[in-house]
Amino acid sequence: MKSSIRRSRRAAVAVALGSVLALTATACGDDGSGAGGDKGAEGSGKGKILFWDNNGGVRTDIWKEIIADFEKANPDIKVEYVGIASTEYQSKVDTAIQGGGLPDVGGVGAAMAAGIAAQNALEPLDARLDKSSLKGKLNEAMVESLKSAGGGKALYSIPTSANNGVLYYRTDLFKAAGLQEPTTWDKFYEAAEKLTNAKKNEFGYTIRGGAGSIAQALDAMYGQSGITSFWDASGEKTTVNDPKNVAALEKYAALFKKVTPAADLNNDFTKMVAQWDSGKIGMLNHNLGSYQDHVKALGVDKFRGIPQPIGAGGKRVQVSNPVDGLGLFKSSKNKDAAWKFIEFATSHAESSKFNESAGQVPANTEAAKDAWVSKAEPTKLAAAALTDGSTTIVQLPYYLPDWNTISKADNEPNFQKVLLGKMSAKDFLGTMAEQLNKAQAEWKQQNG
Protein backbone atom coordinates (compact mmCIF):
# COMPACT_ATOMS: atom_id res chain seq x y z
CA MET A 1 0.00 0.00 0.00
CA LYS A 2 2.76 2.45 0.97
CA SER A 3 4.63 2.11 -2.32
CA SER A 4 1.45 2.49 -4.39
CA ILE A 5 0.48 5.60 -2.45
CA ARG A 6 3.94 7.03 -3.03
CA ARG A 7 3.70 6.41 -6.77
CA SER A 8 0.29 8.06 -6.94
CA ARG A 9 1.59 11.05 -5.02
CA ARG A 10 4.54 11.51 -7.32
CA ALA A 11 2.46 11.13 -10.45
CA ALA A 12 0.00 13.71 -9.18
CA VAL A 13 2.44 16.33 -7.93
CA ALA A 14 2.92 18.23 -11.18
CA VAL A 15 -0.81 18.41 -11.81
CA ALA A 16 -2.04 18.92 -8.26
CA LEU A 17 0.46 21.59 -7.29
CA GLY A 18 0.92 23.19 -10.68
CA SER A 19 -2.60 24.37 -11.31
CA VAL A 20 -5.24 26.44 -9.63
CA LEU A 21 -8.44 24.45 -9.55
CA ALA A 22 -11.76 26.14 -10.25
CA LEU A 23 -14.35 26.09 -7.48
CA THR A 24 -17.35 24.03 -8.45
CA ALA A 25 -20.89 25.27 -8.06
CA THR A 26 -23.08 22.25 -8.58
CA ALA A 27 -25.67 21.12 -6.08
CA CYS A 28 -26.81 18.23 -3.86
CA GLY A 29 -25.18 15.57 -1.72
CA ASP A 30 -23.65 15.89 1.73
CA ASP A 31 -21.84 12.69 2.62
CA GLY A 32 -18.36 13.80 1.63
CA SER A 33 -17.59 10.40 0.17
CA GLY A 34 -15.51 9.95 -2.90
CA ALA A 35 -11.89 9.47 -3.87
CA GLY A 36 -9.24 12.13 -4.29
CA GLY A 37 -9.84 13.96 -7.55
CA ASP A 38 -13.63 13.87 -7.23
CA LYS A 39 -14.67 17.50 -7.78
CA GLY A 40 -17.50 17.33 -5.25
CA ALA A 41 -20.10 20.10 -5.10
CA GLU A 42 -20.92 23.33 -3.29
CA GLY A 43 -24.08 21.78 -1.87
CA SER A 44 -26.95 23.58 -0.20
CA GLY A 45 -24.97 24.93 2.75
CA LYS A 46 -27.16 22.83 5.03
CA GLY A 47 -27.32 19.23 6.16
CA LYS A 48 -24.53 17.04 7.54
CA ILE A 49 -20.78 17.35 7.16
CA LEU A 50 -18.09 14.94 8.29
CA PHE A 51 -15.06 16.22 10.22
CA TRP A 52 -11.91 14.19 10.84
CA ASP A 53 -9.79 15.43 13.77
CA ASN A 54 -6.09 14.69 13.14
CA ASN A 55 -5.33 14.54 16.88
CA GLY A 56 -8.27 12.52 18.14
CA GLY A 57 -8.39 11.72 21.82
CA VAL A 58 -6.04 14.56 22.72
CA ARG A 59 -8.28 17.26 21.22
CA THR A 60 -11.65 15.48 21.20
CA ASP A 61 -13.22 17.40 24.08
CA ILE A 62 -12.36 20.86 22.80
CA TRP A 63 -13.48 20.02 19.26
CA LYS A 64 -16.81 18.81 20.58
CA GLU A 65 -17.21 22.16 22.35
CA ILE A 66 -16.47 24.03 19.14
CA ILE A 67 -18.87 21.81 17.18
CA ALA A 68 -21.61 22.48 19.74
CA ASP A 69 -21.01 26.23 19.37
CA PHE A 70 -21.12 25.91 15.60
CA GLU A 71 -24.34 23.90 15.54
CA LYS A 72 -25.98 26.41 17.86
CA ALA A 73 -25.02 29.24 15.51
CA ASN A 74 -25.87 27.16 12.42
CA PRO A 75 -28.89 24.98 13.32
CA ASP A 76 -29.29 23.79 9.72
CA ILE A 77 -25.84 22.10 9.74
CA LYS A 78 -24.84 19.03 11.73
CA VAL A 79 -21.20 18.04 12.16
CA GLU A 80 -20.26 14.40 12.54
CA TYR A 81 -17.00 14.19 14.49
CA VAL A 82 -14.45 11.41 14.00
CA GLY A 83 -11.33 11.56 16.15
CA ILE A 84 -8.28 9.86 14.65
CA ALA A 85 -4.99 9.41 16.50
CA SER A 86 -2.22 11.56 15.04
CA THR A 87 -0.11 8.44 14.43
CA GLU A 88 -2.84 6.90 12.24
CA TYR A 89 -4.20 9.97 10.46
CA GLN A 90 -2.01 10.04 7.37
CA SER A 91 -2.55 6.38 6.52
CA LYS A 92 -6.31 6.75 6.97
CA VAL A 93 -6.42 9.77 4.65
CA ASP A 94 -4.22 8.05 2.06
CA THR A 95 -6.45 4.97 2.12
CA ALA A 96 -9.59 7.10 1.71
CA ILE A 97 -8.04 9.00 -1.21
CA GLN A 98 -7.40 5.72 -2.99
CA GLY A 99 -10.70 4.05 -2.17
CA GLY A 100 -13.21 6.78 -1.30
CA GLY A 101 -14.77 7.87 1.96
CA LEU A 102 -12.95 11.14 2.59
CA PRO A 103 -14.51 13.62 5.03
CA ASP A 104 -15.71 17.11 4.15
CA VAL A 105 -13.26 18.77 6.53
CA GLY A 106 -10.13 17.40 8.14
CA GLY A 107 -7.03 18.44 9.99
CA VAL A 108 -4.31 19.29 7.45
CA GLY A 109 -1.11 20.48 9.06
CA ALA A 110 2.08 21.53 7.28
CA ALA A 111 3.72 18.14 7.76
CA MET A 112 1.19 16.34 5.58
CA ALA A 113 -0.19 19.10 3.33
CA ALA A 114 2.09 18.30 0.39
CA GLY A 115 1.36 14.59 0.43
CA ILE A 116 -2.41 15.12 0.41
CA ALA A 117 -2.35 18.01 -2.07
CA ALA A 118 -0.16 15.99 -4.44
CA GLN A 119 -2.96 13.44 -4.68
CA ASN A 120 -5.35 16.16 -5.87
CA ALA A 121 -7.54 15.71 -2.81
CA LEU A 122 -7.71 19.23 -1.37
CA GLU A 123 -9.71 22.28 -2.40
CA PRO A 124 -7.74 25.54 -2.92
CA LEU A 125 -8.96 28.02 -0.31
CA ASP A 126 -7.43 31.33 -1.43
CA ALA A 127 -10.63 32.69 -3.00
CA ARG A 128 -12.83 31.61 -0.08
CA LEU A 129 -10.45 33.18 2.44
CA ASP A 130 -10.31 36.43 0.47
CA LYS A 131 -14.12 36.76 0.63
CA SER A 132 -14.51 35.68 4.24
CA SER A 133 -14.63 37.33 7.66
CA LEU A 134 -11.15 35.88 8.27
CA LYS A 135 -9.49 38.11 5.68
CA GLY A 136 -6.67 40.05 7.33
CA LYS A 137 -7.21 38.29 10.66
CA LEU A 138 -4.87 35.33 10.29
CA ASN A 139 -1.17 35.29 11.10
CA GLU A 140 0.51 35.84 7.74
CA ALA A 141 3.57 33.75 8.61
CA MET A 142 1.34 30.77 9.41
CA VAL A 143 -0.65 31.25 6.22
CA GLU A 144 2.56 31.37 4.18
CA SER A 145 3.93 28.31 6.00
CA LEU A 146 0.89 26.26 5.01
CA LYS A 147 0.92 27.62 1.47
CA SER A 148 4.59 26.73 1.10
CA ALA A 149 4.01 23.29 2.59
CA GLY A 150 1.29 22.63 0.02
CA GLY A 151 3.60 23.42 -2.86
CA GLY A 152 3.43 27.21 -2.97
CA LYS A 153 0.82 27.56 -5.69
CA ALA A 154 -2.33 27.59 -3.55
CA LEU A 155 -3.49 27.60 0.05
CA TYR A 156 -4.93 24.20 0.92
CA SER A 157 -5.39 24.63 4.67
CA ILE A 158 -6.53 27.44 6.96
CA PRO A 159 -4.17 27.73 9.94
CA THR A 160 -5.51 27.09 13.42
CA SER A 161 -2.33 27.29 15.48
CA ALA A 162 1.43 27.13 15.64
CA ASN A 163 3.42 24.95 17.95
CA ASN A 164 6.95 25.20 19.22
CA GLY A 165 9.46 22.90 20.85
CA VAL A 166 9.61 23.27 24.62
CA LEU A 167 11.94 21.92 27.27
CA TYR A 168 9.85 21.20 30.34
CA TYR A 169 11.75 20.75 33.57
CA ARG A 170 10.86 20.09 37.18
CA THR A 171 11.76 23.22 39.13
CA ASP A 172 11.39 21.42 42.48
CA LEU A 173 13.77 18.61 41.50
CA PHE A 174 16.31 21.07 40.07
CA LYS A 175 16.21 23.15 43.23
CA ALA A 176 16.68 20.12 45.48
CA ALA A 177 19.67 18.99 43.39
CA GLY A 178 21.22 22.47 43.29
CA LEU A 179 21.02 22.61 39.50
CA GLN A 180 20.76 25.65 37.27
CA GLU A 181 17.94 26.07 34.77
CA PRO A 182 18.76 23.97 31.64
CA THR A 183 19.09 26.94 29.31
CA THR A 184 22.12 25.45 27.48
CA TRP A 185 22.78 21.96 26.15
CA ASP A 186 25.70 21.57 28.57
CA LYS A 187 23.38 22.29 31.51
CA PHE A 188 20.81 19.93 30.02
CA TYR A 189 23.24 16.99 29.92
CA GLU A 190 24.56 17.79 33.39
CA ALA A 191 21.06 17.82 34.83
CA ALA A 192 20.03 14.62 33.02
CA GLU A 193 22.89 12.77 34.68
CA LYS A 194 22.62 14.29 38.13
CA LEU A 195 18.86 13.73 38.45
CA THR A 196 19.11 10.03 37.59
CA ASN A 197 18.95 7.31 40.24
CA ALA A 198 17.78 4.22 38.41
CA LYS A 199 17.55 2.16 41.60
CA LYS A 200 14.87 4.56 42.85
CA ASN A 201 13.24 4.71 39.40
CA GLU A 202 14.27 8.37 39.10
CA PHE A 203 15.52 9.64 35.75
CA GLY A 204 16.86 12.90 34.43
CA TYR A 205 15.11 12.78 31.06
CA THR A 206 12.55 10.95 28.96
CA ILE A 207 13.45 10.42 25.31
CA ARG A 208 10.90 9.78 22.57
CA GLY A 209 11.61 6.44 20.92
CA GLY A 210 8.17 5.58 19.53
CA ALA A 211 5.90 7.35 17.06
CA GLY A 212 7.00 10.92 16.34
CA SER A 213 10.60 10.32 17.40
CA ILE A 214 12.29 11.74 14.30
CA ALA A 215 11.22 15.37 14.72
CA GLN A 216 12.44 15.39 18.32
CA ALA A 217 15.76 13.82 17.31
CA LEU A 218 16.23 16.40 14.54
CA ASP A 219 15.53 19.19 17.02
CA ALA A 220 18.21 17.86 19.38
CA MET A 221 20.68 17.44 16.52
CA TYR A 222 20.38 20.88 14.97
CA GLY A 223 20.10 22.51 18.39
CA GLN A 224 23.52 21.14 19.35
CA SER A 225 25.30 21.34 15.99
CA GLY A 226 24.21 24.92 15.32
CA ILE A 227 23.65 24.16 11.62
CA THR A 228 20.99 26.60 10.45
CA SER A 229 19.77 25.17 7.15
CA PHE A 230 18.24 21.82 6.23
CA TRP A 231 19.87 21.95 2.77
CA ASP A 232 23.39 22.84 1.71
CA ALA A 233 24.16 25.88 -0.45
CA SER A 234 23.19 24.00 -3.61
CA GLY A 235 19.74 23.24 -2.25
CA GLU A 236 20.17 19.65 -3.44
CA LYS A 237 21.83 17.88 -0.50
CA THR A 238 20.47 17.74 3.02
CA THR A 239 22.58 18.59 6.04
CA VAL A 240 21.05 15.90 8.27
CA ASN A 241 24.13 13.70 7.87
CA ASP A 242 26.65 16.50 8.36
CA PRO A 243 29.39 15.22 10.73
CA LYS A 244 28.32 17.78 13.36
CA ASN A 245 24.78 16.41 13.29
CA VAL A 246 26.05 12.84 13.46
CA ALA A 247 28.09 13.67 16.57
CA ALA A 248 25.10 15.45 18.13
CA LEU A 249 22.80 12.49 17.56
CA GLU A 250 25.37 10.06 18.96
CA LYS A 251 25.50 12.07 22.19
CA TYR A 252 21.74 12.44 22.40
CA ALA A 253 20.93 8.78 21.66
CA ALA A 254 23.45 7.70 24.29
CA LEU A 255 21.06 9.07 26.93
CA PHE A 256 18.73 6.10 26.40
CA LYS A 257 18.62 3.73 29.41
CA LYS A 258 21.52 5.65 30.95
CA VAL A 259 19.43 8.58 32.19
CA THR A 260 16.04 7.60 30.73
CA PRO A 261 13.51 4.82 31.41
CA ALA A 262 13.81 1.71 29.20
CA ALA A 263 10.13 2.12 28.31
CA ASP A 264 11.08 5.19 26.26
CA LEU A 265 11.97 2.92 23.35
CA ASN A 266 8.30 2.57 22.40
CA ASN A 267 6.85 5.77 23.83
CA ASP A 268 4.83 8.07 21.62
CA PHE A 269 4.05 11.53 22.97
CA THR A 270 1.00 10.49 25.01
CA LYS A 271 2.92 7.78 26.86
CA MET A 272 5.96 10.01 27.25
CA VAL A 273 3.89 12.89 28.65
CA ALA A 274 2.00 10.61 31.04
CA GLN A 275 5.30 9.13 32.22
CA TRP A 276 6.76 12.57 32.92
CA ASP A 277 3.61 13.71 34.68
CA SER A 278 3.93 10.76 37.07
CA GLY A 279 6.54 12.84 38.85
CA LYS A 280 9.93 11.09 38.86
CA ILE A 281 11.58 12.43 35.69
CA GLY A 282 13.46 15.71 35.56
CA MET A 283 13.06 16.87 31.94
CA LEU A 284 10.88 16.36 28.91
CA ASN A 285 11.15 17.66 25.35
CA HIS A 286 7.75 18.08 23.78
CA ASN A 287 5.79 21.09 22.58
CA LEU A 288 3.19 23.54 23.78
CA GLY A 289 0.43 21.00 23.29
CA SER A 290 1.10 19.15 26.53
CA TYR A 291 1.23 22.19 28.82
CA GLN A 292 -2.27 21.77 30.22
CA ASP A 293 -1.56 18.08 30.96
CA HIS A 294 1.40 19.12 33.11
CA VAL A 295 -0.62 21.76 34.91
CA LYS A 296 -3.28 19.20 35.80
CA ALA A 297 -0.74 16.62 36.96
CA LEU A 298 1.84 18.79 38.72
CA GLY A 299 0.40 22.26 39.28
CA VAL A 300 2.06 25.41 37.99
CA ASP A 301 4.64 25.62 40.79
CA LYS A 302 6.58 22.41 40.13
CA PHE A 303 7.66 22.88 36.52
CA ARG A 304 8.52 25.38 33.83
CA GLY A 305 8.41 25.19 30.05
CA ILE A 306 11.20 27.12 28.36
CA PRO A 307 12.49 27.42 24.77
CA GLN A 308 14.98 24.78 23.66
CA PRO A 309 18.56 25.04 25.05
CA ILE A 310 21.19 27.32 23.55
CA GLY A 311 24.06 25.62 21.74
CA ALA A 312 27.82 25.92 22.19
CA GLY A 313 27.93 28.76 19.67
CA GLY A 314 25.75 30.89 21.94
CA LYS A 315 22.66 30.71 19.75
CA ARG A 316 19.41 28.78 19.85
CA VAL A 317 18.62 26.68 16.79
CA GLN A 318 15.38 24.76 16.45
CA VAL A 319 13.70 22.84 13.67
CA SER A 320 10.33 24.16 12.57
CA ASN A 321 7.19 22.83 14.17
CA PRO A 322 4.43 22.28 11.61
CA VAL A 323 1.61 24.80 11.58
CA ASP A 324 -1.71 23.01 12.04
CA GLY A 325 -4.83 23.80 10.06
CA LEU A 326 -8.14 22.71 8.58
CA GLY A 327 -8.51 21.58 4.98
CA LEU A 328 -11.57 21.24 2.76
CA PHE A 329 -11.55 18.01 0.80
CA LYS A 330 -12.27 18.38 -2.88
CA SER A 331 -14.64 15.41 -2.92
CA SER A 332 -17.02 17.05 -0.42
CA LYS A 333 -20.56 17.27 -1.73
CA ASN A 334 -21.32 20.12 0.69
CA LYS A 335 -18.39 22.49 0.41
CA ASP A 336 -20.41 25.55 1.38
CA ALA A 337 -21.35 24.08 4.78
CA ALA A 338 -17.84 22.69 5.23
CA TRP A 339 -16.31 26.11 4.62
CA LYS A 340 -18.71 27.68 7.13
CA PHE A 341 -17.37 25.26 9.73
CA ILE A 342 -13.74 26.08 8.93
CA GLU A 343 -14.46 29.82 9.03
CA PHE A 344 -16.27 29.47 12.38
CA ALA A 345 -13.63 27.23 13.97
CA THR A 346 -10.86 29.72 13.17
CA SER A 347 -12.78 32.83 14.26
CA HIS A 348 -11.60 34.90 17.21
CA ALA A 349 -13.66 33.27 19.97
CA GLU A 350 -13.27 29.68 18.80
CA SER A 351 -9.58 30.04 17.94
CA SER A 352 -8.95 31.42 21.40
CA LYS A 353 -10.93 28.60 23.04
CA PHE A 354 -9.12 25.92 21.02
CA ASN A 355 -5.63 27.25 21.56
CA GLU A 356 -6.06 27.96 25.25
CA SER A 357 -7.03 24.31 25.65
CA ALA A 358 -4.14 23.14 23.46
CA GLY A 359 -1.64 25.63 24.89
CA GLN A 360 -0.62 26.71 21.38
CA VAL A 361 -0.16 30.03 19.58
CA PRO A 362 -3.41 31.07 17.85
CA ALA A 363 -3.41 31.71 14.11
CA ASN A 364 -6.21 34.24 14.56
CA THR A 365 -4.43 37.49 15.37
CA GLU A 366 -7.27 38.75 17.57
CA ALA A 367 -7.19 35.54 19.61
CA ALA A 368 -3.40 35.87 19.96
CA LYS A 369 -3.96 39.10 21.93
CA ASP A 370 -6.25 37.50 24.51
CA ALA A 371 -5.18 37.57 28.15
CA TRP A 372 -4.63 33.82 28.56
CA VAL A 373 -1.68 33.89 26.14
CA SER A 374 0.44 36.01 28.48
CA LYS A 375 -0.65 33.95 31.50
CA ALA A 376 0.41 30.62 29.96
CA GLU A 377 4.18 31.05 30.38
CA PRO A 378 5.41 28.43 27.87
CA THR A 379 3.13 29.85 25.18
CA LYS A 380 4.27 33.39 25.96
CA LEU A 381 7.96 32.40 25.90
CA ALA A 382 7.54 30.35 22.73
CA ALA A 383 5.78 33.19 20.93
CA ALA A 384 8.60 35.52 21.96
CA ALA A 385 11.31 33.08 20.86
CA LEU A 386 9.72 32.88 17.44
CA THR A 387 9.56 36.65 16.98
CA ASP A 388 12.33 38.35 19.00
CA GLY A 389 15.31 37.22 16.91
CA SER A 390 16.75 34.93 19.60
CA THR A 391 16.04 31.74 17.68
CA THR A 392 17.06 30.47 14.25
CA ILE A 393 14.51 28.10 12.76
CA VAL A 394 15.65 25.30 10.47
CA GLN A 395 12.75 24.91 8.07
CA LEU A 396 11.89 21.27 7.51
CA PRO A 397 10.85 20.34 3.94
CA TYR A 398 7.14 19.88 4.51
CA TYR A 399 6.62 20.64 0.82
CA LEU A 400 8.05 17.24 -0.15
CA PRO A 401 5.16 14.83 -0.75
CA ASP A 402 7.23 12.04 0.82
CA TRP A 403 8.34 14.05 3.85
CA ASN A 404 5.82 12.62 6.27
CA THR A 405 6.60 9.05 5.20
CA ILE A 406 10.37 9.57 5.35
CA SER A 407 10.19 11.23 8.77
CA LYS A 408 7.85 8.63 10.22
CA ALA A 409 7.27 5.16 8.76
CA ASP A 410 10.59 4.90 6.92
CA ASN A 411 12.89 5.91 9.76
CA GLU A 412 11.24 5.55 13.17
CA PRO A 413 12.17 1.82 13.34
CA ASN A 414 15.76 2.69 12.44
CA PHE A 415 15.93 5.30 15.19
CA GLN A 416 14.94 2.60 17.67
CA LYS A 417 17.90 0.58 16.38
CA VAL A 418 20.15 3.57 17.07
CA LEU A 419 18.85 3.77 20.65
CA LEU A 420 19.48 0.05 21.11
CA GLY A 421 22.98 0.31 19.68
CA LYS A 422 22.12 -1.89 16.70
CA MET A 423 22.63 0.87 14.12
CA SER A 424 25.11 3.74 14.11
CA ALA A 425 23.96 7.34 14.06
CA LYS A 426 26.07 7.79 10.92
CA ASP A 427 24.32 4.96 9.05
CA PHE A 428 20.90 6.09 10.26
CA LEU A 429 21.38 9.67 9.08
CA GLY A 430 23.07 8.52 5.88
CA THR A 431 20.02 6.44 4.97
CA MET A 432 17.68 9.33 5.71
CA ALA A 433 19.85 11.73 3.72
CA GLU A 434 19.75 9.45 0.67
CA GLN A 435 15.93 9.35 0.82
CA LEU A 436 15.65 13.10 1.29
CA ASN A 437 18.06 13.95 -1.51
CA LYS A 438 16.12 11.72 -3.89
CA ALA A 439 12.78 13.27 -2.85
CA GLN A 440 14.25 16.77 -3.26
CA ALA A 441 15.54 15.98 -6.73
CA GLU A 442 12.15 14.62 -7.81
CA TRP A 443 10.35 17.65 -6.39
CA LYS A 444 12.68 20.07 -8.19
CA GLN A 445 12.26 18.20 -11.47
CA GLN A 446 8.46 18.34 -11.19
CA ASN A 447 8.34 21.97 -10.06
CA GLY A 448 10.91 23.49 -12.37
PDB file of N, CA, C and O in Angstrom, residues 53 55-69 81 83 296 353-354 357:
ATOM      1  N   ASP A  53     -10.769  14.769  12.900  1.00  0.00           N
ATOM      2  CA  ASP A  53      -9.791  15.427  13.769  1.00  0.00           C
ATOM      3  C   ASP A  53      -8.477  14.667  13.660  1.00  0.00           C
ATOM      4  O   ASP A  53      -8.436  13.457  13.893  1.00  0.00           O
ATOM      5  N   ASN A  55      -5.954  14.788  15.570  1.00  0.00           N
ATOM      6  CA  ASN A  55      -5.326  14.537  16.878  1.00  0.00           C
ATOM      7  C   ASN A  55      -6.400  14.039  17.840  1.00  0.00           C
ATOM      8  O   ASN A  55      -6.560  14.543  18.941  1.00  0.00           O
ATOM      9  N   GLY A  56      -7.149  13.045  17.363  1.00  0.00           N
ATOM     10  CA  GLY A  56      -8.267  12.519  18.137  1.00  0.00           C
ATOM     11  C   GLY A  56      -7.842  11.979  19.486  1.00  0.00           C
ATOM     12  O   GLY A  56      -6.745  11.439  19.648  1.00  0.00           O
ATOM     13  N   GLY A  57      -8.710  12.123  20.457  1.00  0.00           N
ATOM     14  CA  GLY A  57      -8.390  11.721  21.824  1.00  0.00           C
ATOM     15  C   GLY A  57      -7.808  12.889  22.582  1.00  0.00           C
ATOM     16  O   GLY A  57      -8.378  13.357  23.574  1.00  0.00           O
ATOM     17  N   VAL A  58      -6.698  13.418  22.088  1.00  0.00           N
ATOM     18  CA  VAL A  58      -6.035  14.556  22.724  1.00  0.00           C
ATOM     19  C   VAL A  58      -6.892  15.813  22.617  1.00  0.00           C
ATOM     20  O   VAL A  58      -7.004  16.586  23.565  1.00  0.00           O
ATOM     21  N   ARG A  59      -7.516  16.030  21.458  1.00  0.00           N
ATOM     22  CA  ARG A  59      -8.276  17.256  21.225  1.00  0.00           C
ATOM     23  C   ARG A  59      -9.791  17.014  21.106  1.00  0.00           C
ATOM     24  O   ARG A  59     -10.532  17.919  20.756  1.00  0.00           O
ATOM     25  N   THR A  60     -10.232  15.816  21.392  1.00  0.00           N
ATOM     26  CA  THR A  60     -11.650  15.479  21.201  1.00  0.00           C
ATOM     27  C   THR A  60     -12.585  16.397  21.981  1.00  0.00           C
ATOM     28  O   THR A  60     -13.566  16.919  21.433  1.00  0.00           O
ATOM     29  N   ASP A  61     -12.300  16.607  23.244  1.00  0.00           N
ATOM     30  CA  ASP A  61     -13.219  17.396  24.083  1.00  0.00           C
ATOM     31  C   ASP A  61     -13.376  18.822  23.587  1.00  0.00           C
ATOM     32  O   ASP A  61     -14.497  19.351  23.508  1.00  0.00           O
ATOM     33  N   ILE A  62     -12.256  19.466  23.227  1.00  0.00           N
ATOM     34  CA  ILE A  62     -12.358  20.864  22.800  1.00  0.00           C
ATOM     35  C   ILE A  62     -13.033  20.959  21.435  1.00  0.00           C
ATOM     36  O   ILE A  62     -13.809  21.885  21.182  1.00  0.00           O
ATOM     37  N   TRP A  63     -12.803  19.983  20.554  1.00  0.00           N
ATOM     38  CA  TRP A  63     -13.479  20.020  19.258  1.00  0.00           C
ATOM     39  C   TRP A  63     -14.978  19.821  19.425  1.00  0.00           C
ATOM     40  O   TRP A  63     -15.778  20.440  18.718  1.00  0.00           O
ATOM     41  N   LYS A  64     -15.375  18.995  20.361  1.00  0.00           N
ATOM     42  CA  LYS A  64     -16.805  18.805  20.582  1.00  0.00           C
ATOM     43  C   LYS A  64     -17.451  20.085  21.116  1.00  0.00           C
ATOM     44  O   LYS A  64     -18.606  20.384  20.807  1.00  0.00           O
ATOM     45  N   GLU A  65     -16.710  20.854  21.894  1.00  0.00           N
ATOM     46  CA  GLU A  65     -17.214  22.163  22.352  1.00  0.00           C
ATOM     47  C   GLU A  65     -17.401  23.107  21.168  1.00  0.00           C
ATOM     48  O   GLU A  65     -18.427  23.802  21.062  1.00  0.00           O
ATOM     49  N   ILE A  66     -16.405  23.152  20.302  1.00  0.00           N
ATOM     50  CA  ILE A  66     -16.472  24.034  19.138  1.00  0.00           C
ATOM     51  C   ILE A  66     -17.608  23.611  18.209  1.00  0.00           C
ATOM     52  O   ILE A  66     -18.343  24.451  17.672  1.00  0.00           O
ATOM     53  N   ILE A  67     -17.773  22.320  18.022  1.00  0.00           N
ATOM     54  CA  ILE A  67     -18.870  21.810  17.182  1.00  0.00           C
ATOM     55  C   ILE A  67     -20.224  22.194  17.769  1.00  0.00           C
ATOM     56  O   ILE A  67     -21.141  22.602  17.044  1.00  0.00           O
ATOM     57  N   ALA A  68     -20.347  22.088  19.087  1.00  0.00           N
ATOM     58  CA  ALA A  68     -21.607  22.477  19.740  1.00  0.00           C
ATOM     59  C   ALA A  68     -21.891  23.960  19.527  1.00  0.00           C
ATOM     60  O   ALA A  68     -23.041  24.356  19.255  1.00  0.00           O
ATOM     61  N   ASP A  69     -20.853  24.783  19.627  1.00  0.00           N
ATOM     62  CA  ASP A  69     -21.007  26.226  19.373  1.00  0.00           C
ATOM     63  C   ASP A  69     -21.445  26.466  17.931  1.00  0.00           C
ATOM     64  O   ASP A  69     -22.321  27.303  17.657  1.00  0.00           O
ATOM     65  N   TYR A  81     -18.414  14.145  14.067  1.00  0.00           N
ATOM     66  CA  TYR A  81     -17.004  14.189  14.485  1.00  0.00           C
ATOM     67  C   TYR A  81     -16.406  12.784  14.501  1.00  0.00           C
ATOM     68  O   TYR A  81     -17.004  11.853  15.036  1.00  0.00           O
ATOM     69  N   GLY A  83     -12.667  11.305  15.625  1.00  0.00           N
ATOM     70  CA  GLY A  83     -11.332  11.556  16.153  1.00  0.00           C
ATOM     71  C   GLY A  83     -10.370  10.455  15.739  1.00  0.00           C
ATOM     72  O   GLY A  83     -10.631   9.273  15.982  1.00  0.00           O
ATOM     73  N   LYS A 296      -2.339  20.064  35.087  1.00  0.00           N
ATOM     74  CA  LYS A 296      -3.284  19.195  35.798  1.00  0.00           C
ATOM     75  C   LYS A 296      -2.562  18.201  36.700  1.00  0.00           C
ATOM     76  O   LYS A 296      -3.012  17.899  37.803  1.00  0.00           O
ATOM     77  N   LYS A 353     -10.503  29.741  22.212  1.00  0.00           N
ATOM     78  CA  LYS A 353     -10.926  28.604  23.035  1.00  0.00           C
ATOM     79  C   LYS A 353     -10.083  27.367  22.721  1.00  0.00           C
ATOM     80  O   LYS A 353      -9.600  26.678  23.632  1.00  0.00           O
ATOM     81  N   PHE A 354      -9.892  27.092  21.431  1.00  0.00           N
ATOM     82  CA  PHE A 354      -9.123  25.915  21.023  1.00  0.00           C
ATOM     83  C   PHE A 354      -7.674  25.998  21.498  1.00  0.00           C
ATOM     84  O   PHE A 354      -7.128  25.062  22.088  1.00  0.00           O
ATOM     85  N   SER A 357      -6.968  25.705  25.246  1.00  0.00           N
ATOM     86  CA  SER A 357      -7.028  24.306  25.648  1.00  0.00           C
ATOM     87  C   SER A 357      -5.769  23.558  25.223  1.00  0.00           C
ATOM     88  O   SER A 357      -5.213  22.764  25.980  1.00  0.00           O
TER      89      SER A 357
END
